[in-house]
Amino acid sequence: MTTAGKINVLFVSLALILGCVSTGFTAYREYQHELDRVTSSSLARVQSKPRLQISVYNKNTEELKATLKEFLQTPAIAFALARGGQGELLAREAKTPASTQKLPSFRSLRGKSSDTESILIAPQQDDPMDTGFWAALGNSESLIHYTIPVSSSINPTHKGLSEFDISRAIAKGERKGSVVVIGYVHLGISPAALLHSIRPVVTNVFLTNLCLIVLLGILLMLVTHQLSVALAKLTRLAHEVSSGKCEEPIIVGGGSEFKEISNLLNSTIGKSKHQKSEALLSKEILNLKIDERASQLSKRDEQLNSATREIDKTKGELRQLAYYDSLTSLPNRRLFTEQLAMLLRLNERNKTNLALVFINLDNFKRINESLGHLAGDAVLREVAARLALCLRGSDSVAVQNESKPNIDVSRLGGDEFTVVLNQFTSTEDISAVVQRLFDILVEPMNIEGTELVIAPNIGIAIAPNHADQVQGLFTAASAAMHHAKMSIDTHFSFYTPEMDTAGAERIKLEADLRKAIELGQLVLHYQPQIDTVSGSVTSAEALLRWQHPTLGLVPPQKFIALAEEIGIMWELGDWVLTEACRQMKTFRDESLKLPKVAINVSAMQFNSGFTRRVKEVLAKIDLPPGMLELGLTETIMSDRKESTVAALQELKDIGIYLSVDDFGNSYSPMSYLSQYPLDEVKIDRSFVANCDKGEGEGKLVAAIVSMAESLDLKIVAEGVETEEQFRFLRSKGASVMQGYLFSKPVEAELLKSMLTPWYFAEQVQRISV
């Protein structure tokens, strides 16, 4: 298609678009005008008929039908209904019976609008639709409903009034201005009839626009044709001049602009004739020599540069891969070992000390399993960045004062990092640096929208006091780190020889724990939860214990963290689930009244197969789901994944009771309480311990209770040990309690006696006085 043709098509297309827009705007305006006219006239007709008030009050069907027929004289109105003050139907008139067969509810037509307000609405399956022109085009069969209130000064509660009394009341009410709505006129307006009424006007506008577009197209074709002929000739001649084929003067007809162009071309032809023959040969020879030499030099230079870049790149990549961690860009184990060996030799020569700080991230495996490996990688990068930032600050101090330690950091793999300190004067210097490292690592970090707090375990070994070789020093630092991990009093430890024995014991404990389930060494103890209003047992929490053959009864705080570290938490949690359900079935068969049993679920246990496993255990043991309570950690709640919400909803749908265990002991956002289908919140024992002594703890407990009540969640206070705590919690609305005040965790046989009616009633009544 030629340029002129494209211009013609473009302008005609624009004209068509403008014509369509003009026609559409006209149709829209006329439609709205016709709809406004129908509604305004209908409203005026209602307001102009005082007799209508009497007919509605007396529910005179014949008079109402006669009045409704007047509305049907308007072509766009398909039906007219008379309704009472509560929307009840009094009379109807319709052009076709089908138009009043499926009427929407009167409440959906009025919605939340005022009784005295006229409402125009187009409901579609009880949902409001637009009443405008575009909605009418899309669905012209659906009627627009217009409800007009019939106002009067007649009090609808007065019965048996005569027409004279009613007329006098109407006249008196109009003077005083007090009116009430006694009924409604309900009109069905047909969008199809409105569209039909505006068709002549829209058709005329469309035909007028079409005629204008045709005339504009013809005129544009004539003008562009004349221009395109002259431009085509000039274009052809210009190509001939540029290629040297045209040597004769050019003559082009048309306007003055075309003549100026032809004169310019003729001047160019004359000048080029003389220069062309002289310059052509010498230029070609010179260009050939230049191009040949430049090509040779450029090719050789590029080959040299490419080889140099490739060698440098390969050397850098090989060194980076060999000596640096690909995730954090920190020195890896190989570079760390070489540097540490060199530093040990230098320190031995200079008679100085060196400290190796070994850092391990607590519960990092849980982050990988609950949030995914991408989140775990992000945590490792953030830890590396914080360590590097902290150590750079220490380096700047070391430059100014040589008595301060020099520092370097590496990543050995997984969640293990090392820091090397030298030129220190005392262990206090080391402790100050390690404390600074700990403080920066425990600051909350935002990973993929989840706020996490990482607790590092830190072990410290000093050369040559503890070892003078790399492997020995690393083994000592690792033993100190494991000691810090198992300790509840400190977050970092210096190596001592006694830790070697503890390390051996820990290895033995790991081996024993792996066999505990197989050898039947695990037992469950139960601690009852008491309703302090009635004194009855509402639930019992199942608590895991390990009956070790030589160590005796091992509490969970001694082996749960170890189980998570060696990866057997799923097996332990599954045993607890099965055993607790089996014991509940035994209680039920013995007709003992225990509404439900509560078990705690670890974040490592809550995976994609957990929901299915719970269903399998309940079905196998034949235990109703309502008798099982799952205590979820805040780590699970802070996940906020769609899969987690779906899994909890699935458990909730089958009747399982869901609670949040140890609420408030983490940095998890509390917004999850409204996002998950929970039943109960358990206040952590750390808040309960001092709730009756410190004002801050008491206010916090009261705030948790108030928040739970606002979300319709039940409250259980854990760790209640004193009568003062009991009375404080009762006063704040926490009526269900668990703790040593009532009973320590006991075996199932001892729990049976506590399930008898009124077992705790006397104790509760005595404390409550």
Short mmCIF file of C-alpha atoms in Angstrom, two decimals, residues 309-691:
data_model
loop_
_atom_site.label_atom_id
_atom_site.label_comp_id
_atom_site.label_asym_id
_atom_site.label_seq_id
_atom_site.Cartn_x
_atom_site.Cartn_y
_atom_site.Cartn_z
CA ARG A 309 40.85 -11.22 29.22
CA GLU A 310 40.21 -14.96 29.08
CA ILE A 311 43.31 -15.75 31.11
CA ASP A 312 42.49 -13.13 33.77
CA LYS A 313 38.87 -14.26 33.95
CA THR A 314 39.80 -17.92 34.29
CA LYS A 315 42.37 -17.19 37.01
CA GLY A 316 39.85 -15.10 38.96
CA GLU A 317 37.09 -17.71 38.62
CA LEU A 318 39.40 -20.54 39.69
CA ARG A 319 40.60 -18.61 42.72
CA GLN A 320 37.05 -17.60 43.66
CA LEU A 321 35.80 -21.17 43.38
CA ALA A 322 38.76 -22.56 45.29
CA TYR A 323 38.90 -20.11 48.18
CA TYR A 324 35.53 -18.36 48.56
CA ASP A 325 31.99 -19.39 49.42
CA SER A 326 29.67 -18.94 46.41
CA LEU A 327 26.66 -17.91 48.52
CA THR A 328 28.18 -15.32 50.90
CA SER A 329 31.51 -14.52 49.12
CA LEU A 330 33.28 -15.15 52.45
CA PRO A 331 36.49 -17.25 52.65
CA ASN A 332 35.59 -20.95 52.59
CA ARG A 333 36.93 -23.85 54.67
CA ARG A 334 40.02 -24.28 52.48
CA LEU A 335 41.11 -20.64 52.68
CA PHE A 336 40.20 -20.55 56.38
CA THR A 337 42.38 -23.59 57.11
CA GLU A 338 45.36 -22.17 55.23
CA GLN A 339 45.05 -18.76 56.89
CA LEU A 340 44.60 -20.28 60.35
CA ALA A 341 47.67 -22.52 59.91
CA MET A 342 49.73 -19.50 58.86
CA LEU A 343 48.48 -17.41 61.80
CA LEU A 344 49.28 -20.22 64.24
CA ARG A 345 52.86 -20.39 62.96
CA LEU A 346 53.26 -16.60 63.20
CA ASN A 347 51.82 -16.52 66.71
CA GLU A 348 54.15 -19.33 67.80
CA ARG A 349 57.15 -17.39 66.44
CA ASN A 350 55.99 -14.14 68.05
CA LYS A 351 54.90 -15.81 71.32
CA THR A 352 51.36 -14.39 71.01
CA ASN A 353 47.89 -15.86 71.45
CA LEU A 354 45.09 -16.48 68.94
CA ALA A 355 41.38 -17.13 69.50
CA LEU A 356 39.07 -19.11 67.22
CA VAL A 357 35.39 -18.19 67.51
CA PHE A 358 33.06 -20.89 66.12
CA ILE A 359 29.46 -19.71 65.38
CA ASN A 360 26.48 -21.98 64.70
CA LEU A 361 22.92 -20.75 64.03
CA ASP A 362 20.35 -22.31 66.36
CA ASN A 363 17.32 -23.96 64.66
CA PHE A 364 18.53 -23.00 61.17
CA LYS A 365 17.25 -26.33 59.86
CA ARG A 366 13.75 -25.34 60.97
CA ILE A 367 13.93 -22.20 58.83
CA ASN A 368 14.94 -24.26 55.78
CA GLU A 369 12.10 -26.72 56.31
CA SER A 370 9.35 -24.21 57.11
CA LEU A 371 10.24 -21.26 54.84
CA GLY A 372 12.26 -23.05 52.13
CA HIS A 373 15.91 -23.13 51.09
CA LEU A 374 15.71 -19.75 49.35
CA ALA A 375 14.78 -18.16 52.67
CA GLY A 376 17.59 -20.12 54.35
CA ASP A 377 20.08 -18.78 51.80
CA ALA A 378 18.82 -15.25 52.44
CA VAL A 379 19.38 -15.75 56.21
CA LEU A 380 22.96 -16.93 55.61
CA ARG A 381 23.71 -13.93 53.40
CA GLU A 382 22.28 -11.56 56.02
CA VAL A 383 24.35 -13.20 58.79
CA ALA A 384 27.49 -12.93 56.65
CA ALA A 385 26.78 -9.26 55.92
CA ARG A 386 26.24 -8.47 59.62
CA LEU A 387 29.42 -10.24 60.66
CA ALA A 388 31.44 -8.47 57.97
CA LEU A 389 29.96 -5.10 58.96
CA CYS A 390 30.70 -5.66 62.66
CA LEU A 391 34.24 -6.87 62.00
CA ARG A 392 35.08 -4.02 59.65
CA GLY A 393 34.25 -1.66 62.51
CA SER A 394 36.64 -3.60 64.74
CA ASP A 395 39.37 -3.44 62.08
CA SER A 396 39.18 0.35 62.02
CA VAL A 397 39.77 0.36 65.79
CA ALA A 398 42.73 -2.02 65.38
CA VAL A 399 44.43 0.31 62.90
CA GLN A 400 44.33 3.16 65.40
CA ASN A 401 45.37 1.09 68.39
CA GLU A 402 47.47 -2.03 67.87
CA SER A 403 46.49 -3.37 71.31
CA LYS A 404 43.00 -4.11 69.96
CA PRO A 405 42.36 -7.47 68.20
CA ASN A 406 42.61 -8.09 64.47
CA ILE A 407 39.61 -9.94 63.08
CA ASP A 408 38.66 -12.08 60.05
CA VAL A 409 35.51 -14.10 59.23
CA SER A 410 34.81 -17.26 57.14
CA ARG A 411 31.98 -19.63 56.33
CA LEU A 412 32.85 -23.31 56.68
CA GLY A 413 29.56 -24.56 55.18
CA GLY A 414 25.91 -24.91 56.18
CA ASP A 415 25.19 -22.57 59.10
CA GLU A 416 28.75 -22.62 60.48
CA PHE A 417 30.88 -19.46 60.58
CA THR A 418 34.28 -18.74 62.15
CA VAL A 419 35.97 -15.60 63.37
CA VAL A 420 39.72 -15.40 64.08
CA LEU A 421 40.97 -12.95 66.75
CA ASN A 422 44.64 -12.27 67.48
CA GLN A 423 46.75 -9.73 69.37
CA PHE A 424 44.36 -9.61 72.33
CA THR A 425 45.53 -9.07 75.88
CA SER A 426 42.87 -10.92 77.90
CA THR A 427 39.74 -13.04 77.62
CA GLU A 428 37.74 -9.90 78.46
CA ASP A 429 38.81 -8.48 75.07
CA ILE A 430 37.51 -11.63 73.39
CA SER A 431 34.25 -11.56 75.37
CA ALA A 432 33.64 -7.93 74.34
CA VAL A 433 34.04 -8.76 70.63
CA VAL A 434 31.91 -11.93 70.89
CA GLN A 435 29.18 -10.04 72.76
CA ARG A 436 29.14 -7.46 69.98
CA LEU A 437 28.85 -10.25 67.40
CA PHE A 438 26.00 -11.84 69.35
CA ASP A 439 24.11 -8.54 69.72
CA ILE A 440 24.17 -7.78 65.99
CA LEU A 441 23.15 -11.32 65.03
CA VAL A 442 20.08 -11.48 67.32
CA GLU A 443 18.59 -8.29 65.88
CA PRO A 444 15.37 -9.21 63.97
CA MET A 445 15.76 -9.67 60.21
CA ASN A 446 13.00 -9.51 57.58
CA ILE A 447 13.18 -12.50 55.22
CA GLU A 448 10.56 -12.67 52.44
CA GLY A 449 8.07 -10.71 54.54
CA THR A 450 8.64 -12.80 57.69
CA GLU A 451 10.43 -11.33 60.71
CA LEU A 452 12.96 -13.82 62.08
CA VAL A 453 15.28 -13.78 65.09
CA ILE A 454 18.41 -15.92 64.79
CA ALA A 455 20.03 -17.12 68.03
CA PRO A 456 23.71 -18.00 67.49
CA ASN A 457 25.61 -20.60 69.54
CA ILE A 458 29.25 -19.49 69.97
CA GLY A 459 32.26 -21.48 71.13
CA ILE A 460 35.75 -20.04 71.72
CA ALA A 461 39.12 -21.80 71.81
CA ILE A 462 42.50 -20.11 72.42
CA ALA A 463 45.88 -21.12 70.93
CA PRO A 464 48.27 -22.29 72.18
CA ASN A 465 46.45 -22.82 75.55
CA HIS A 466 43.86 -25.24 74.16
CA ALA A 467 45.64 -26.46 70.99
CA ASP A 468 48.45 -25.36 68.68
CA GLN A 469 47.29 -27.07 65.47
CA VAL A 470 44.34 -26.26 63.19
CA GLN A 471 42.39 -29.48 63.77
CA GLY A 472 42.86 -29.46 67.52
CA LEU A 473 41.87 -25.81 67.84
CA PHE A 474 38.79 -26.33 65.68
CA THR A 475 37.75 -29.41 67.69
CA ALA A 476 38.04 -27.43 70.93
CA ALA A 477 35.99 -24.49 69.57
CA SER A 478 33.33 -26.93 68.28
CA ALA A 479 33.07 -28.58 71.72
CA ALA A 480 32.67 -25.14 73.34
CA MET A 481 29.96 -24.24 70.82
CA HIS A 482 27.97 -27.40 71.60
CA HIS A 483 28.31 -26.65 75.30
CA ALA A 484 26.87 -23.15 74.75
CA LYS A 485 24.06 -24.66 72.70
CA MET A 486 23.02 -26.98 75.52
CA SER A 487 23.40 -24.31 78.21
CA ILE A 488 20.49 -22.11 79.29
CA ASP A 489 22.62 -19.57 81.16
CA THR A 490 24.91 -18.22 78.43
CA HIS A 491 25.06 -17.81 74.68
CA PHE A 492 28.83 -18.35 74.30
CA SER A 493 31.42 -20.50 76.07
CA PHE A 494 35.20 -20.76 76.34
CA TYR A 495 36.62 -24.24 75.91
CA THR A 496 37.54 -26.27 79.00
CA PRO A 497 38.96 -29.82 79.08
CA GLU A 498 35.78 -31.06 80.76
CA MET A 499 33.91 -30.38 77.53
CA ASP A 500 35.65 -33.31 75.85
CA THR A 501 33.84 -35.61 78.25
CA ALA A 502 30.57 -33.75 77.66
CA GLY A 503 31.06 -34.15 73.91
CA ALA A 504 31.50 -37.90 74.25
CA GLU A 505 28.41 -38.06 76.45
CA ARG A 506 26.45 -36.09 73.89
CA ILE A 507 27.41 -38.54 71.13
CA LYS A 508 26.32 -41.42 73.37
CA LEU A 509 23.03 -39.59 74.14
CA GLU A 510 22.39 -39.13 70.40
CA ALA A 511 22.85 -42.86 69.79
CA ASP A 512 20.54 -43.74 72.70
CA LEU A 513 17.87 -41.28 71.55
CA ARG A 514 17.76 -42.81 68.07
CA LYS A 515 16.86 -46.17 69.66
CA ALA A 516 14.47 -44.83 72.32
CA ILE A 517 11.27 -45.42 70.28
CA GLU A 518 12.34 -48.88 69.17
CA LEU A 519 13.22 -49.91 72.74
CA GLY A 520 9.98 -48.48 74.19
CA GLN A 521 11.73 -45.95 76.45
CA LEU A 522 9.39 -43.02 75.67
CA VAL A 523 6.43 -42.29 77.98
CA LEU A 524 3.75 -39.62 78.16
CA HIS A 525 2.84 -37.70 81.31
CA TYR A 526 -0.36 -35.69 81.47
CA GLN A 527 -1.01 -32.35 83.17
CA PRO A 528 -4.71 -31.45 83.59
CA GLN A 529 -6.25 -28.11 82.59
CA ILE A 530 -8.83 -26.95 85.13
CA ASP A 531 -11.95 -24.85 84.59
CA THR A 532 -11.77 -22.68 87.72
CA VAL A 533 -15.46 -21.81 87.45
CA SER A 534 -16.83 -25.36 87.67
CA GLY A 535 -13.74 -27.19 89.00
CA SER A 536 -13.89 -29.74 86.13
CA VAL A 537 -11.01 -30.96 83.95
CA THR A 538 -11.40 -29.49 80.45
CA SER A 539 -8.33 -31.08 78.88
CA ALA A 540 -4.96 -32.68 79.62
CA GLU A 541 -1.68 -31.76 77.95
CA ALA A 542 0.44 -34.76 76.91
CA LEU A 543 4.11 -34.13 77.78
CA LEU A 544 6.90 -36.36 76.44
CA ARG A 545 9.39 -37.99 78.82
CA TRP A 546 12.36 -40.31 78.12
CA GLN A 547 12.82 -43.19 80.55
CA HIS A 548 16.58 -43.74 80.02
CA PRO A 549 17.90 -47.06 81.40
CA THR A 550 20.84 -45.41 83.21
CA LEU A 551 20.00 -41.69 83.38
CA GLY A 552 16.46 -42.21 84.62
CA LEU A 553 13.58 -39.95 83.60
CA VAL A 554 14.98 -37.37 81.15
CA PRO A 555 12.89 -34.15 80.78
CA PRO A 556 12.16 -32.83 77.27
CA GLN A 557 14.41 -29.76 77.55
CA LYS A 558 17.36 -32.17 77.69
CA PHE A 559 16.62 -34.06 74.45
CA ILE A 560 14.08 -32.18 72.27
CA ALA A 561 16.70 -29.76 70.91
CA LEU A 562 19.00 -32.74 70.30
CA ALA A 563 16.22 -34.55 68.42
CA GLU A 564 15.66 -31.50 66.21
CA GLU A 565 19.38 -31.24 65.52
CA ILE A 566 19.83 -34.90 64.49
CA GLY A 567 16.61 -34.91 62.45
CA ILE A 568 14.32 -37.36 64.29
CA MET A 569 11.70 -34.84 65.44
CA TRP A 570 9.12 -36.24 62.99
CA GLU A 571 9.45 -39.76 64.49
CA LEU A 572 9.11 -38.44 68.06
CA GLY A 573 6.11 -36.26 67.17
CA ASP A 574 4.38 -39.13 65.36
CA TRP A 575 4.87 -41.40 68.40
CA VAL A 576 3.37 -38.74 70.69
CA LEU A 577 0.36 -38.32 68.36
CA THR A 578 -0.30 -42.06 68.18
CA GLU A 579 0.23 -42.73 71.89
CA ALA A 580 -1.91 -39.77 73.06
CA CYS A 581 -4.80 -40.82 70.79
CA ARG A 582 -4.50 -44.44 71.96
CA GLN A 583 -4.62 -43.38 75.63
CA MET A 584 -7.67 -41.16 74.97
CA LYS A 585 -9.41 -44.12 73.37
CA THR A 586 -8.63 -46.15 76.53
CA PHE A 587 -10.08 -43.38 78.75
CA ARG A 588 -13.18 -43.27 76.58
CA ASP A 589 -13.66 -47.05 76.68
CA GLU A 590 -13.39 -46.90 80.49
CA SER A 591 -16.10 -44.15 80.55
CA LEU A 592 -13.69 -41.59 82.03
CA LYS A 593 -14.74 -38.02 81.27
CA LEU A 594 -11.86 -36.17 79.55
CA PRO A 595 -13.10 -33.85 76.78
CA LYS A 596 -9.82 -33.78 74.86
CA VAL A 597 -6.07 -34.33 75.00
CA ALA A 598 -3.57 -31.67 73.84
CA ILE A 599 -0.28 -32.45 72.10
CA ASN A 600 2.35 -29.96 70.97
CA VAL A 601 3.34 -29.90 67.28
CA SER A 602 6.88 -28.93 66.28
CA ALA A 603 7.52 -26.76 63.21
CA MET A 604 9.70 -29.58 61.88
CA GLN A 605 6.76 -31.98 62.27
CA PHE A 606 4.25 -29.68 60.53
CA ASN A 607 4.97 -30.52 56.88
CA SER A 608 2.95 -31.42 53.79
CA GLY A 609 2.12 -34.92 55.09
CA PHE A 610 1.12 -33.94 58.63
CA THR A 611 -2.61 -33.44 57.97
CA ARG A 612 -2.90 -36.79 56.21
CA ARG A 613 -1.06 -38.54 59.06
CA VAL A 614 -3.36 -37.07 61.71
CA LYS A 615 -6.41 -38.35 59.81
CA GLU A 616 -4.84 -41.82 59.48
CA VAL A 617 -4.11 -42.07 63.22
CA LEU A 618 -7.62 -40.93 64.23
CA ALA A 619 -9.23 -43.38 61.81
CA LYS A 620 -7.00 -46.28 62.88
CA ILE A 621 -7.60 -45.75 66.62
CA ASP A 622 -11.29 -44.82 66.06
CA LEU A 623 -11.05 -41.59 68.07
CA PRO A 624 -13.40 -38.65 67.33
CA PRO A 625 -11.40 -35.66 65.99
CA GLY A 626 -13.02 -33.38 68.57
CA MET A 627 -11.14 -35.19 71.35
CA LEU A 628 -7.73 -34.13 69.93
CA GLU A 629 -6.15 -30.69 70.45
CA LEU A 630 -3.07 -29.63 68.47
CA GLY A 631 -0.85 -27.03 70.17
CA LEU A 632 0.87 -25.08 67.37
CA THR A 633 4.07 -23.11 67.91
CA GLU A 634 4.29 -19.47 66.85
CA THR A 635 6.94 -20.52 64.33
CA ILE A 636 4.24 -22.36 62.40
CA MET A 637 1.89 -19.39 62.69
CA SER A 638 4.46 -16.88 61.43
CA ASP A 639 4.84 -18.89 58.21
CA ARG A 640 1.70 -17.26 56.68
CA LYS A 641 1.85 -19.45 53.57
CA GLU A 642 -1.34 -20.37 51.76
CA SER A 643 -0.48 -24.07 52.23
CA THR A 644 -0.29 -23.57 56.02
CA VAL A 645 -3.68 -21.82 56.11
CA ALA A 646 -5.20 -24.59 53.97
CA ALA A 647 -3.74 -27.36 56.16
CA LEU A 648 -5.03 -25.79 59.39
CA GLN A 649 -8.45 -25.18 57.83
CA GLU A 650 -8.58 -28.84 56.77
CA LEU A 651 -7.82 -29.94 60.36
CA LYS A 652 -10.40 -27.49 61.69
CA ASP A 653 -13.07 -28.73 59.25
CA ILE A 654 -12.85 -32.30 60.54
CA GLY A 655 -13.35 -31.07 64.13
CA ILE A 656 -9.81 -30.93 65.58
CA TYR A 657 -9.27 -28.27 68.27
CA LEU A 658 -6.45 -25.82 67.36
CA SER A 659 -4.52 -23.72 69.89
CA VAL A 660 -1.42 -21.49 69.94
CA ASP A 661 1.15 -22.86 72.41
CA ASP A 662 3.40 -20.57 74.51
CA PHE A 663 1.81 -17.45 73.04
CA GLY A 664 3.98 -14.31 73.14
CA ASN A 665 7.44 -15.88 73.56
CA SER A 666 8.70 -15.01 70.04
CA TYR A 667 8.93 -12.08 67.64
CA SER A 668 6.15 -13.45 65.43
CA PRO A 669 3.58 -10.87 64.24
CA MET A 670 0.28 -11.20 66.12
CA SER A 671 -1.74 -10.56 62.95
CA TYR A 672 -1.81 -14.32 62.35
CA LEU A 673 -4.44 -14.72 65.12
CA SER A 674 -7.10 -13.36 62.76
CA GLN A 675 -5.78 -15.20 59.69
CA TYR A 676 -5.86 -18.78 60.99
CA PRO A 677 -8.85 -20.90 62.14
CA LEU A 678 -7.81 -21.04 65.81
CA ASP A 679 -9.81 -21.95 68.91
CA GLU A 680 -7.53 -21.14 71.84
CA VAL A 681 -4.50 -19.16 72.99
CA LYS A 682 -2.19 -20.49 75.74
CA ILE A 683 -0.45 -17.73 77.70
CA ASP A 684 3.23 -18.60 78.09
CA ARG A 685 4.37 -19.44 81.63
CA SER A 686 7.01 -16.66 81.46
CA PHE A 687 4.18 -14.07 81.57
CA VAL A 688 2.20 -15.91 84.25
CA ALA A 689 5.21 -16.26 86.60
CA ASN A 690 5.25 -12.59 87.67
CA CYS A 691 1.79 -11.43 86.61
#
